[in-house]
PDB file of C-alpha atoms in Angstrom:
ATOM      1  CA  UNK A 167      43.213 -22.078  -6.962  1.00  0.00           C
ATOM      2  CA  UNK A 168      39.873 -23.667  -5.638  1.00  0.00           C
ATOM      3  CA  UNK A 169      39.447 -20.707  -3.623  1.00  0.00           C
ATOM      4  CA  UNK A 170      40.140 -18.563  -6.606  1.00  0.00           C
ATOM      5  CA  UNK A 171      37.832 -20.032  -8.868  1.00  0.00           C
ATOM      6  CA  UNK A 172      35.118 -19.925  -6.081  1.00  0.00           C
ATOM      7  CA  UNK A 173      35.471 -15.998  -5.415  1.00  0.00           C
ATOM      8  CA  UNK A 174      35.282 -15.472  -9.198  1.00  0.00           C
ATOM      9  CA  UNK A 175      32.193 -17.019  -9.199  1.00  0.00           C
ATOM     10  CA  UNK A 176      30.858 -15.242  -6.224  1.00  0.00           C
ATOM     11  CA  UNK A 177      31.644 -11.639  -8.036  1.00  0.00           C
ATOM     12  CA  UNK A 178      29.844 -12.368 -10.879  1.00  0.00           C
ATOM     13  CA  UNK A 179      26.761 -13.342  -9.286  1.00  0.00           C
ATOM     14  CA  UNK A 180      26.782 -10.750  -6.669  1.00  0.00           C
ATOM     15  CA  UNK A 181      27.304  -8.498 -10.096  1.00  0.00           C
ATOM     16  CA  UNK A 182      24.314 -10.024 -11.793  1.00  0.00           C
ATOM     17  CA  UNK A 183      21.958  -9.235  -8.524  1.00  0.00           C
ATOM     18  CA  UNK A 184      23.485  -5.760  -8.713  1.00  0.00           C
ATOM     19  CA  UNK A 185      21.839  -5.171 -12.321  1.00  0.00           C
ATOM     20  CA  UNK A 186      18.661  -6.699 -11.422  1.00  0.00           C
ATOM     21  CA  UNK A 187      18.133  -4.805  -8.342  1.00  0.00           C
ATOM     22  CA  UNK A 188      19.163  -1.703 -10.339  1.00  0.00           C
ATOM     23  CA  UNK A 189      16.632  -2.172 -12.710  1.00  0.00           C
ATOM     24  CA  UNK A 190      13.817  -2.868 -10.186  1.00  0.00           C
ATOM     25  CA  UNK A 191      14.549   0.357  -8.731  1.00  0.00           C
ATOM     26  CA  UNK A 192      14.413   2.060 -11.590  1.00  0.00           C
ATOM     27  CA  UNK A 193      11.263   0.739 -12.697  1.00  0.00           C
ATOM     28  CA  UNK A 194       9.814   0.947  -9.163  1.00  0.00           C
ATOM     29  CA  UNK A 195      10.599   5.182  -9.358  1.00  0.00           C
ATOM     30  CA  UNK A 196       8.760   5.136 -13.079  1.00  0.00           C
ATOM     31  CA  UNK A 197       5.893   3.374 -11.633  1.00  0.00           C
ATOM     32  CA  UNK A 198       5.976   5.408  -8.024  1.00  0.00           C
ATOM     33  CA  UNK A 199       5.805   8.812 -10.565  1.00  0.00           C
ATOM     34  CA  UNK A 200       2.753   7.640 -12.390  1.00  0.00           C
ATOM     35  CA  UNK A 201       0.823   6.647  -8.866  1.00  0.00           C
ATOM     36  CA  UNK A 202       1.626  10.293  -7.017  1.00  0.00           C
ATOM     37  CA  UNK A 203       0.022  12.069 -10.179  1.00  0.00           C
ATOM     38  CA  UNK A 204      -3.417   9.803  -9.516  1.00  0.00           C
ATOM     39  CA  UNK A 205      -2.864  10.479  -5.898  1.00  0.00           C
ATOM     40  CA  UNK A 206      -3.053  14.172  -7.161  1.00  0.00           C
ATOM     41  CA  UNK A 207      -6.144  14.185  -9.526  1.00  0.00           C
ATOM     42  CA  UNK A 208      -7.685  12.431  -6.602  1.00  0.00           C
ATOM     43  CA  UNK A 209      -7.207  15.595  -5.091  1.00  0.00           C
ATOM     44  CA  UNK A 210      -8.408  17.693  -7.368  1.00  0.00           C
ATOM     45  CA  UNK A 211     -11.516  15.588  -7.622  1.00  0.00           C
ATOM     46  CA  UNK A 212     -12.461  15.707  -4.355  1.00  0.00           C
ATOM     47  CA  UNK A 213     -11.862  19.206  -4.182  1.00  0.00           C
ATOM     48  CA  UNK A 214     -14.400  19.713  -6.308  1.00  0.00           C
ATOM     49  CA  UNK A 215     -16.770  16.980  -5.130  1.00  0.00           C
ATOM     50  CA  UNK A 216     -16.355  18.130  -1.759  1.00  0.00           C
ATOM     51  CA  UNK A 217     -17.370  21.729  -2.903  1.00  0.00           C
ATOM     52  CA  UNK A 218     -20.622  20.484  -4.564  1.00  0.00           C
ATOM     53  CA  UNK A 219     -21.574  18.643  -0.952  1.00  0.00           C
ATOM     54  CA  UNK A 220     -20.874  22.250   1.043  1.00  0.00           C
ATOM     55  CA  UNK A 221     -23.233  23.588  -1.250  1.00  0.00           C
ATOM     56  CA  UNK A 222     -26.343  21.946  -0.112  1.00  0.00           C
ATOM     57  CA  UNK A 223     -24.824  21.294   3.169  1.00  0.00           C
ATOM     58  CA  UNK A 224     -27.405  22.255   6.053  1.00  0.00           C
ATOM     59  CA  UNK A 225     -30.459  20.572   3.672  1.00  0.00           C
ATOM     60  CA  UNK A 226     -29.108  17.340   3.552  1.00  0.00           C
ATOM     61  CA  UNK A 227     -27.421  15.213   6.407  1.00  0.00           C
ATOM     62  CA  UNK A 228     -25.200  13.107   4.348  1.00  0.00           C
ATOM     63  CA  UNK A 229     -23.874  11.168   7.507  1.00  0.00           C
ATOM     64  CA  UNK A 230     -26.731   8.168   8.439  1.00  0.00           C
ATOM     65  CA  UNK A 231     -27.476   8.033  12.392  1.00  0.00           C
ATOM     66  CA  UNK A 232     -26.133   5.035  14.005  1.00  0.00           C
ATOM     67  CA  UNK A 233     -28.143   1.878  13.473  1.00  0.00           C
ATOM     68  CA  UNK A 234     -28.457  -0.074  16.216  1.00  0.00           C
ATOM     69  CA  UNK A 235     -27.071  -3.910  16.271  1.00  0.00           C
ATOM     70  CA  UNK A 236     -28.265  -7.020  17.237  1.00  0.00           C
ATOM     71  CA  UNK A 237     -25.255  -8.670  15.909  1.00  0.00           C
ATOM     72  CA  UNK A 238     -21.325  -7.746  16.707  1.00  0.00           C
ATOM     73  CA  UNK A 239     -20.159  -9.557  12.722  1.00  0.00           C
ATOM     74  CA  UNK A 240     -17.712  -6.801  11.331  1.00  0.00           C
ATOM     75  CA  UNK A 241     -16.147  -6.618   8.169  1.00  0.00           C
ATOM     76  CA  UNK A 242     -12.592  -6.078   7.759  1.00  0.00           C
ATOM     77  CA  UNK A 243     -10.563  -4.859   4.105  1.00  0.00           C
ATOM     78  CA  UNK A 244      -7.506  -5.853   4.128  1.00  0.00           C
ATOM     79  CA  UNK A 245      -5.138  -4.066   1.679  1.00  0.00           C
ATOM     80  CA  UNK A 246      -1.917  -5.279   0.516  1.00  0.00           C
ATOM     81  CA  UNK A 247       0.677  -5.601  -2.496  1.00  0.00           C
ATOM     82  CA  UNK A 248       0.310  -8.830  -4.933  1.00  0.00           C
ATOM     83  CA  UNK A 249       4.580  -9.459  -4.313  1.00  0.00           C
ATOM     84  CA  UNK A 250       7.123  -9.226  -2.123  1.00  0.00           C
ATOM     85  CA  UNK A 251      10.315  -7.420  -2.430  1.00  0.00           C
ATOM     86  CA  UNK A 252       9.040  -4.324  -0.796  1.00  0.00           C
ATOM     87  CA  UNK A 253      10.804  -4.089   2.654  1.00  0.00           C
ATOM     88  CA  UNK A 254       8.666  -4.999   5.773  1.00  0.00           C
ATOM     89  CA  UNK A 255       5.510  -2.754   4.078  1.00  0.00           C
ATOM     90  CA  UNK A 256       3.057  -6.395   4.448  1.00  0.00           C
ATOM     91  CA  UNK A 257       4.540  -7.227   7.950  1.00  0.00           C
ATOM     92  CA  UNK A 258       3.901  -4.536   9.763  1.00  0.00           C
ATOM     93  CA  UNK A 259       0.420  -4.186   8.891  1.00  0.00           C
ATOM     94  CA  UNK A 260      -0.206  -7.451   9.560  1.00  0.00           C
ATOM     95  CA  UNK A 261       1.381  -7.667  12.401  1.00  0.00           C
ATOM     96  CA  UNK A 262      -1.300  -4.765  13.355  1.00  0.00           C
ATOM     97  CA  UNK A 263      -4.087  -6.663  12.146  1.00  0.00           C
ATOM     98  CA  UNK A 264      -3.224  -9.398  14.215  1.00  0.00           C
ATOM     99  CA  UNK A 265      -3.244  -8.195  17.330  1.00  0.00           C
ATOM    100  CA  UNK A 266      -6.544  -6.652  16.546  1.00  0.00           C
ATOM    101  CA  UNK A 267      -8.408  -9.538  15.261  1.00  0.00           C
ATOM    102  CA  UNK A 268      -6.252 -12.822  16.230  1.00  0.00           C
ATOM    103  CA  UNK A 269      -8.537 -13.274  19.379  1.00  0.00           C
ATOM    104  CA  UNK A 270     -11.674 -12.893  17.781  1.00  0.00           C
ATOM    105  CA  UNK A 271     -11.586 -14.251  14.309  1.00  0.00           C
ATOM    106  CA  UNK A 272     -15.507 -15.535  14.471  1.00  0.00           C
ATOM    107  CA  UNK A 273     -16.364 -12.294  15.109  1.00  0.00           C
ATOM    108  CA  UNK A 274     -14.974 -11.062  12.052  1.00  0.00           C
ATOM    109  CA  UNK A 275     -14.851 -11.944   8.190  1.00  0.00           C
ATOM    110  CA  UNK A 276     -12.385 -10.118   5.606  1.00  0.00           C
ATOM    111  CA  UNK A 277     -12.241  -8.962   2.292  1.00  0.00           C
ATOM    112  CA  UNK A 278      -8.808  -9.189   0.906  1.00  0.00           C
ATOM    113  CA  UNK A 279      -6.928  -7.158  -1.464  1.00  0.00           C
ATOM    114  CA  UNK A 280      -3.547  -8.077  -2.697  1.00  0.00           C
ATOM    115  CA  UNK A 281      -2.462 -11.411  -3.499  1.00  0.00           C
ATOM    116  CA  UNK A 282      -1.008 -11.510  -0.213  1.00  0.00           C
ATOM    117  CA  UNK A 283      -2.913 -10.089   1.881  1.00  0.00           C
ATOM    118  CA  UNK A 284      -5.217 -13.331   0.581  1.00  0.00           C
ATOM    119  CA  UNK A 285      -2.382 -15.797   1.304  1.00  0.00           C
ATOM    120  CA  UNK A 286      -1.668 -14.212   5.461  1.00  0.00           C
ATOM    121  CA  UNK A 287      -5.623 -14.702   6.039  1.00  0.00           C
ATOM    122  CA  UNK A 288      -5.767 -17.991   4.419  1.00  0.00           C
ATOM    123  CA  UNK A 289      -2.740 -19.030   6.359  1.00  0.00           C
ATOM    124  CA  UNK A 290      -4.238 -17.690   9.723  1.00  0.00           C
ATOM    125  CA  UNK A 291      -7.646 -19.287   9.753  1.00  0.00           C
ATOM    126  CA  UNK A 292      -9.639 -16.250   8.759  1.00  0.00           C
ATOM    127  CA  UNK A 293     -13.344 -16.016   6.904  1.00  0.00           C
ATOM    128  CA  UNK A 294     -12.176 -14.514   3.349  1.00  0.00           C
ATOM    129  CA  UNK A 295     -15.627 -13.831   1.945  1.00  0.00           C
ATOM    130  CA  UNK A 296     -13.614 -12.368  -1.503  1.00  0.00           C
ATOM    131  CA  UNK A 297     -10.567 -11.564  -2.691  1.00  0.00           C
ATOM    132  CA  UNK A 298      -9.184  -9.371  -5.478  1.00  0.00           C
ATOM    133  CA  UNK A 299      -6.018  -8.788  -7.314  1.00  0.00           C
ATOM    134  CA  UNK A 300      -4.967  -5.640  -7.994  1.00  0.00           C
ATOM    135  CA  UNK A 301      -2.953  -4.644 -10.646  1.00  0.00           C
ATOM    136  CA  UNK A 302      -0.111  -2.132 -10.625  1.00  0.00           C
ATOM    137  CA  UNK A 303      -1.912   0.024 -13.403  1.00  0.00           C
ATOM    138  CA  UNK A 304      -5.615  -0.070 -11.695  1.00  0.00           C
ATOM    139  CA  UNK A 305      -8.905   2.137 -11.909  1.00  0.00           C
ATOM    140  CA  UNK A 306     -11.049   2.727  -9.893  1.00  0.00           C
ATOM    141  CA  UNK A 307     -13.352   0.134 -12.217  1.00  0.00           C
ATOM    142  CA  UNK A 308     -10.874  -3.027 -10.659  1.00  0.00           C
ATOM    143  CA  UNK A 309     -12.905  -2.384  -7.540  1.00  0.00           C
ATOM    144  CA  UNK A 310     -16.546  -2.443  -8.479  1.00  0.00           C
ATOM    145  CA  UNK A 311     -16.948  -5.694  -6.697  1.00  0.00           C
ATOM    146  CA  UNK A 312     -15.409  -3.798  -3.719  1.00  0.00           C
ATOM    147  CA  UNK A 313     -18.133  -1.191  -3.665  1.00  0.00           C
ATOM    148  CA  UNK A 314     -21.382  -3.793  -4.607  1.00  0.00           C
ATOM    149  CA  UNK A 315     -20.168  -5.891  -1.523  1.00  0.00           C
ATOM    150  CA  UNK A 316     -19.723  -2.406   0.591  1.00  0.00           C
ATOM    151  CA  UNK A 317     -23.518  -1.012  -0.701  1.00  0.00           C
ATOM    152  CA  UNK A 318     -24.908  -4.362  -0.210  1.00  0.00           C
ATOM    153  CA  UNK A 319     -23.482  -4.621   3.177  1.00  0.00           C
ATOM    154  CA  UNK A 320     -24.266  -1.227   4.315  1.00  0.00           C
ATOM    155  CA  UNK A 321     -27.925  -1.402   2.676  1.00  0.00           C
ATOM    156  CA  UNK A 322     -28.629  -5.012   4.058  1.00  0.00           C
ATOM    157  CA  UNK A 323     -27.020  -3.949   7.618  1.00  0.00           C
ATOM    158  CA  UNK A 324     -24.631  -7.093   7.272  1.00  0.00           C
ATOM    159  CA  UNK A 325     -21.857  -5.717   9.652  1.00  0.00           C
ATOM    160  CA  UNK A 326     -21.572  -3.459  12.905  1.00  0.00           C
ATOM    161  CA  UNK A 327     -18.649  -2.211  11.404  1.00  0.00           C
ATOM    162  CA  UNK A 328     -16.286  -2.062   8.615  1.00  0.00           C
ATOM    163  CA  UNK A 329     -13.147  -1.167   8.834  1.00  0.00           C
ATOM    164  CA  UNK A 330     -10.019  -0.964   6.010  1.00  0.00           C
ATOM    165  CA  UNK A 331      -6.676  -1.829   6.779  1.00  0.00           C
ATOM    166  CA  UNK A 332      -3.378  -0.270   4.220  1.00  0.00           C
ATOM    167  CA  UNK A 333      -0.482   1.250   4.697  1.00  0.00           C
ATOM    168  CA  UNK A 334      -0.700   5.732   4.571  1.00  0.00           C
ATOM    169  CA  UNK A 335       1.960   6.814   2.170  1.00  0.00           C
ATOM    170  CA  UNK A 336       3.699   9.910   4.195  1.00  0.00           C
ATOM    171  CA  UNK A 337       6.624  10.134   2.067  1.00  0.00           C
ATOM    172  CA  UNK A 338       9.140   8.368   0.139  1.00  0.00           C
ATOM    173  CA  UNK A 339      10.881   6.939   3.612  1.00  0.00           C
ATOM    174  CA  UNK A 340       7.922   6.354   5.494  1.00  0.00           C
ATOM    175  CA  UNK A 341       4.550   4.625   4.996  1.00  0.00           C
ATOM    176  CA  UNK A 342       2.390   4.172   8.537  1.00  0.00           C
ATOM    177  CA  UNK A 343      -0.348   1.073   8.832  1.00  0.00           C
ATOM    178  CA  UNK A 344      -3.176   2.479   9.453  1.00  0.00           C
ATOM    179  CA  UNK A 345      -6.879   1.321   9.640  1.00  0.00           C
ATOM    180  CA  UNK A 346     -10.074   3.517   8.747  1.00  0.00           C
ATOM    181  CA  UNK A 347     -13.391   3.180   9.950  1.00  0.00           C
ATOM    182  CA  UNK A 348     -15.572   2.668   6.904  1.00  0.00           C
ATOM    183  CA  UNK A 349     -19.025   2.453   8.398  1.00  0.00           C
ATOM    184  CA  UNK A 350     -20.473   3.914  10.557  1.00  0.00           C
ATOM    185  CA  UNK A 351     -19.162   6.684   9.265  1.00  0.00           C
ATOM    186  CA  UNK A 352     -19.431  10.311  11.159  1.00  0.00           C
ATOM    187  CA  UNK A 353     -18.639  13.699  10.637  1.00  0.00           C
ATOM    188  CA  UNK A 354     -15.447  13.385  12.053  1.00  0.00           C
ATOM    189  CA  UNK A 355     -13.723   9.755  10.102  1.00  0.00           C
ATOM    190  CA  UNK A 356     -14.462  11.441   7.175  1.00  0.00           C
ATOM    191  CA  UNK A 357     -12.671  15.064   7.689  1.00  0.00           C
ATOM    192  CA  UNK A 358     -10.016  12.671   9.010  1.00  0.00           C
ATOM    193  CA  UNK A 359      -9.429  11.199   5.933  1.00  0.00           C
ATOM    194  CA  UNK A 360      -9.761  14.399   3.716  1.00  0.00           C
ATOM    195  CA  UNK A 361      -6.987  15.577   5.991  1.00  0.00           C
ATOM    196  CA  UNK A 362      -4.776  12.591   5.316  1.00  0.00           C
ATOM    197  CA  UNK A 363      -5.068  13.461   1.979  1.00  0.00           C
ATOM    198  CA  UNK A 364      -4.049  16.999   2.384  1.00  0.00           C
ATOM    199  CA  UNK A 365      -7.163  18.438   1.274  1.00  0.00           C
ATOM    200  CA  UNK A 366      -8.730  21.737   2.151  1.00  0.00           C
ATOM    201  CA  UNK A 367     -12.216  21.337   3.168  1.00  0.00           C
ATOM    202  CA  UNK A 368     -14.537  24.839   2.301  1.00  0.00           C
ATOM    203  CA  UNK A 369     -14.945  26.716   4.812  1.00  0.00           C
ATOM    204  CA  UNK A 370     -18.864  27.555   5.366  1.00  0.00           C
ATOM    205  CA  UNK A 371     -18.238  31.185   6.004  1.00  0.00           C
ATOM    206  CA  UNK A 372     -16.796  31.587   2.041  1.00  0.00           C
ATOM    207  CA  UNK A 373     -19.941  29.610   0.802  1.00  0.00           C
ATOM    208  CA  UNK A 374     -23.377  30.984  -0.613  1.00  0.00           C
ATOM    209  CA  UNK A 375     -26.220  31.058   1.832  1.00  0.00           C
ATOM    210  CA  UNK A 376     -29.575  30.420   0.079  1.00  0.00           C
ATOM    211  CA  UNK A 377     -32.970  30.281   1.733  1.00  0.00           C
ATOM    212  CA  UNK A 378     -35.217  26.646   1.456  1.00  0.00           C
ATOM    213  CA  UNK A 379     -36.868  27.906  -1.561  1.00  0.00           C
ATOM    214  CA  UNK A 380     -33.722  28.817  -3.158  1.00  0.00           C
ATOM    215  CA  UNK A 381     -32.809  25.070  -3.849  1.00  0.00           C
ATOM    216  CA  UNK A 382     -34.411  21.696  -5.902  1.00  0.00           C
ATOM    217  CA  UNK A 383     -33.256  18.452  -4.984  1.00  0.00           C
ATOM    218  CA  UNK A 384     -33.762  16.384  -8.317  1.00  0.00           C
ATOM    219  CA  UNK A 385     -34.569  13.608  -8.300  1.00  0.00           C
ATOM    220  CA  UNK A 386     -35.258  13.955  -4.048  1.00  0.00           C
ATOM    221  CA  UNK A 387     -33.340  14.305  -0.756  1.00  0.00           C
ATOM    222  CA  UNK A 388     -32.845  10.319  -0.415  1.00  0.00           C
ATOM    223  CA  UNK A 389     -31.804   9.140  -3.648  1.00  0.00           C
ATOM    224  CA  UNK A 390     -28.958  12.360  -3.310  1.00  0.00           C
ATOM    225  CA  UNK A 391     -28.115  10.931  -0.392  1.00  0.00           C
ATOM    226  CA  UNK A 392     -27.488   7.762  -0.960  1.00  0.00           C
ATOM    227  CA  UNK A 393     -25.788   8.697  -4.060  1.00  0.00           C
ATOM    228  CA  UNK A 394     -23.564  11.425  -2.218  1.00  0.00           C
ATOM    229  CA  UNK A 395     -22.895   8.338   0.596  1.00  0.00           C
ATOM    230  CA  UNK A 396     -21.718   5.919  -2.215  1.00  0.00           C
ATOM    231  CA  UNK A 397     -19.681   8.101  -4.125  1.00  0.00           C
ATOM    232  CA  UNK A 398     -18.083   9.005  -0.501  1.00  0.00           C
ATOM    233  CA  UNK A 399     -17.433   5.350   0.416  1.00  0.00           C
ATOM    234  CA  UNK A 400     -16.171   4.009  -3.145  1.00  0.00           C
ATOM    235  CA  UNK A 401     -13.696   7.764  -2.944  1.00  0.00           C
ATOM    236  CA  UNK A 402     -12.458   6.399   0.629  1.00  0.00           C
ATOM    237  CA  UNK A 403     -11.665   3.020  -0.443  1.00  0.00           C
ATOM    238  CA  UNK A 404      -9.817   3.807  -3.541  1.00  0.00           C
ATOM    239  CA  UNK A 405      -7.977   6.429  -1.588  1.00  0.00           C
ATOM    240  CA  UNK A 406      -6.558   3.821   0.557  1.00  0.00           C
ATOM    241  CA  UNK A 407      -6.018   1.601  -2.654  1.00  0.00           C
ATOM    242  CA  UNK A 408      -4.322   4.034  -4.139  1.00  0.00           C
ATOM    243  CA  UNK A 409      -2.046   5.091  -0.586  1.00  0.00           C
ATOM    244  CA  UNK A 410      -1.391   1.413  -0.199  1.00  0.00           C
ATOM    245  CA  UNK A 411       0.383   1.203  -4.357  1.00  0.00           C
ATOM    246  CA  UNK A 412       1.721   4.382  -3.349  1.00  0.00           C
ATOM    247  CA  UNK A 413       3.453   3.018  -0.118  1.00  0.00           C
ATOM    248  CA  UNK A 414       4.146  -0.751  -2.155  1.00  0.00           C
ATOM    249  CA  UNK A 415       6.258   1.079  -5.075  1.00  0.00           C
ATOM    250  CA  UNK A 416       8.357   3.611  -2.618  1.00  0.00           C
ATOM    251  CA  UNK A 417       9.343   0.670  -0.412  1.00  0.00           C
ATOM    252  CA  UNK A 418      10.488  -1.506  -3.376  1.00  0.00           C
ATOM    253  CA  UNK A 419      12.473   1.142  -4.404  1.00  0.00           C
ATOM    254  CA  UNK A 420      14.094   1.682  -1.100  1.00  0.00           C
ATOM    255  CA  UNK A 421      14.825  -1.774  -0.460  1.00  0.00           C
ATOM    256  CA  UNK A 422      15.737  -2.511  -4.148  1.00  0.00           C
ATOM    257  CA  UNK A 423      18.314   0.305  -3.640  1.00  0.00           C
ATOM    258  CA  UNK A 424      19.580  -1.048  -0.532  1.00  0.00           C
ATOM    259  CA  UNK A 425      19.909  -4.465  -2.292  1.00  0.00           C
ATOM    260  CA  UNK A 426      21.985  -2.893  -4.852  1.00  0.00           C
ATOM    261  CA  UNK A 427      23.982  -0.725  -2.693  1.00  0.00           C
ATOM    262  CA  UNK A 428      24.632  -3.705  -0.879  1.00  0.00           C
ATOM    263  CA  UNK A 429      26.062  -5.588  -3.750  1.00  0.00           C
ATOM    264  CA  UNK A 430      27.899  -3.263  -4.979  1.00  0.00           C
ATOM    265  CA  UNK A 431      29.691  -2.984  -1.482  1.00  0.00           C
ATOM    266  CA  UNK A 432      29.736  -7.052  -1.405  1.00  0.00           C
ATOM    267  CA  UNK A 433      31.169  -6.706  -4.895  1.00  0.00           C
ATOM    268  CA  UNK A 434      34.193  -4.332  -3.875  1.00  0.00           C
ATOM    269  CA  UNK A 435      34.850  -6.251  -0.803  1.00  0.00           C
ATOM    270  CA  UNK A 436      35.160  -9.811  -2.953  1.00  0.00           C
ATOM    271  CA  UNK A 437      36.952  -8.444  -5.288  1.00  0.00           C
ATOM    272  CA  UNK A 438      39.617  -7.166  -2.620  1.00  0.00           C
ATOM    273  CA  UNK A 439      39.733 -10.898  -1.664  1.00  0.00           C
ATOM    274  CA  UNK A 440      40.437 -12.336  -5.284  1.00  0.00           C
ATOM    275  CA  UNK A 441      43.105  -9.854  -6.011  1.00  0.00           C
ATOM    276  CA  UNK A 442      44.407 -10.863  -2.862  1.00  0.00           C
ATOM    277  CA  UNK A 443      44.141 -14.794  -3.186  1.00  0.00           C
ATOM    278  CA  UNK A 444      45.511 -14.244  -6.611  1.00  0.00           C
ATOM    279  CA  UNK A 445      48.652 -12.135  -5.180  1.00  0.00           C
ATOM    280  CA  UNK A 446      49.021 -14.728  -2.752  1.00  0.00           C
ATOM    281  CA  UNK A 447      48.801 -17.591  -5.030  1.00  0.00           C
ATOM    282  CA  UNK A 448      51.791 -16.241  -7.936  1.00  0.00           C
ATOM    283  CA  UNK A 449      53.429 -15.481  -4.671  1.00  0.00           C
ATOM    284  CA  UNK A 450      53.670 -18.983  -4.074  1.00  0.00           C
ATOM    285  CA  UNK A 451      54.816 -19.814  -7.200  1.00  0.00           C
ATOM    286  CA  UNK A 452      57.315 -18.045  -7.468  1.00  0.00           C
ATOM    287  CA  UNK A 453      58.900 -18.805  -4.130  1.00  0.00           C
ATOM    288  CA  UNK A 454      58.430 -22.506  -5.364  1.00  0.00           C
ATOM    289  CA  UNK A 455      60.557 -21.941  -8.705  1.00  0.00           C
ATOM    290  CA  UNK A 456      63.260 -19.876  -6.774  1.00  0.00           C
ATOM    291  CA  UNK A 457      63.535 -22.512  -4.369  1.00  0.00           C
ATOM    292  CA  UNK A 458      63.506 -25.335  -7.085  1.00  0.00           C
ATOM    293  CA  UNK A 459      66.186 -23.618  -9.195  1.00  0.00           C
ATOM    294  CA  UNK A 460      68.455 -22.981  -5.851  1.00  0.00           C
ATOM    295  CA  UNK A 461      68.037 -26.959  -5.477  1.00  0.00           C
ATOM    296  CA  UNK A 462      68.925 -27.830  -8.552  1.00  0.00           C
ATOM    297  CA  UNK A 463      71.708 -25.242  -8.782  1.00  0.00           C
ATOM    298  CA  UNK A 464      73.391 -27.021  -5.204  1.00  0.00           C
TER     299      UNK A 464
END
């Protein structure tokens, strides 16, 4: 009866995990709905941003030259979710950073994003110069200390490089690490990422040509660039903000669905064993009645 009493238990709790695993999945799908349609007016907003730039493109060169470096300092960002629960989405990334930066952790210092991605640095000995937690409803306001340490560092020539690191959100069975070279940034990193994004870049033959005198830069050529620069930086970053909560929610609700299939297969196979300790166990009494009645009866 011991043995009974035990699988009884057993069901019931495996029966409770199913219903909390079910309801994490369900509010992982409500929450991964809400992220794709930011991911989409991102979209359209850089559509039209990126239109704007093709316009004057050919007056002003909105990609800096390459400053040269007496230092080799480089920031990393470092983008993860604030919980677990959310299949091996943190691991593998980190595992990536790692091997990139394990060797040479003077050489670097990191901004973290995600509760933690804050704890895995802290834990592994590197320079966190700031750390943020992110929300699972977020604008792009939660990262204005992102952006005044990125302008700061770009204007003040801090860092070599800077790079972010967060997880590309392909599809709902697949998210890829990934890193993204935030400065210097070329020609080339940037079409990259508008790409990744699936959007369609103007092509110059469809555009406008107008002569020199045709166009005013107000309030100048440098203060349009650096705005055009900023704006492009602070659009890359919450891109990969936004691809990283895209990736966290669609891997919580694969692996809270795997959970729950799980228990639900746990549940059936327990129960098989109950019905079968409990067949086994009237079994046994009844063989011990017949056999005390044909004792008695002698």
């Amino acid at each position: 009866m011991a043995d009974i009493k035990q699988l009884k238990i057993k069901i019931q709790s495996t029966k409770n995990i199913r219903k909390i695993t079910n309801a994490m999945e369900v509010i992982s799908t409500i929450k991964l709905q809400k992220v794709k349609k930011r991911a989409e007016h991102l979209r359209e907003y850089m559509n039209t941003f990126l239109g704007m730039l093709a316009s004057v493109d050919g007056y002003v060169s909105l990609f800096p030259k390459t400053k040269p470096h007496d230092h080799a300092k480089e920031l990393a960002i470092l983008i993860s979710s604030e919980k677990w629960l959310c299949g091996s989405l943190n691991t593998i990334l980190f595992k990536q950073f790692a091997a990139e930066y394990d060797d040479r952790q003077d050489s670097v210092e990191v901004f973290t994003i995600g509760k933690k991605a804050t704890e895995y640095c802290t834990r592994r000995g590197y320079t966190v110069v700031w750390s943020l937690s992110l929300p699972d409803t977020f604008e792009s306001d939660t990262l204005q200390a992102l952006y005044d340490y990125i302008d700061a560092a770009w204007v003040g020539d801090t860092y070599s490089k800077m790079r972010v690191w967060y997880n590309y959100f392909k599809n709902t069975m697949k998210q890829i690490p990934v890193w993204f070279q935030l400065s210097p940034l070329s020609v080339e990193s940037f079409n990259e990422f508008m790409q990744s994004l699936d959007i369609v870049l103007p092509k110059k033959s469809s555009l406008k040509k107008y002569n020199s005198t045709d166009m005013v830069l107000e309030p100048n050529r440098e203060t349009i660039v650096k705005k055009a620069y900023d704006i492009m930086m602070n659009v890359i970053v919450y891109g990969a903000v936004l691809h990283n909560k895209t990736g966290e929610f669609a891997s919580r609700m694969m692996a809270m669905k795997w959970a729950k299939d799980n228990a639900t297969k746990i549940t059936a196979d327990l129960t098989l064993a109950y019905n079968k300790a409990r067949q086994d166990a009237i079994t046994k009494e009844v063989l011990e009645i017949v056999s005390a009645k044909a004792v008695i009866e002698d």
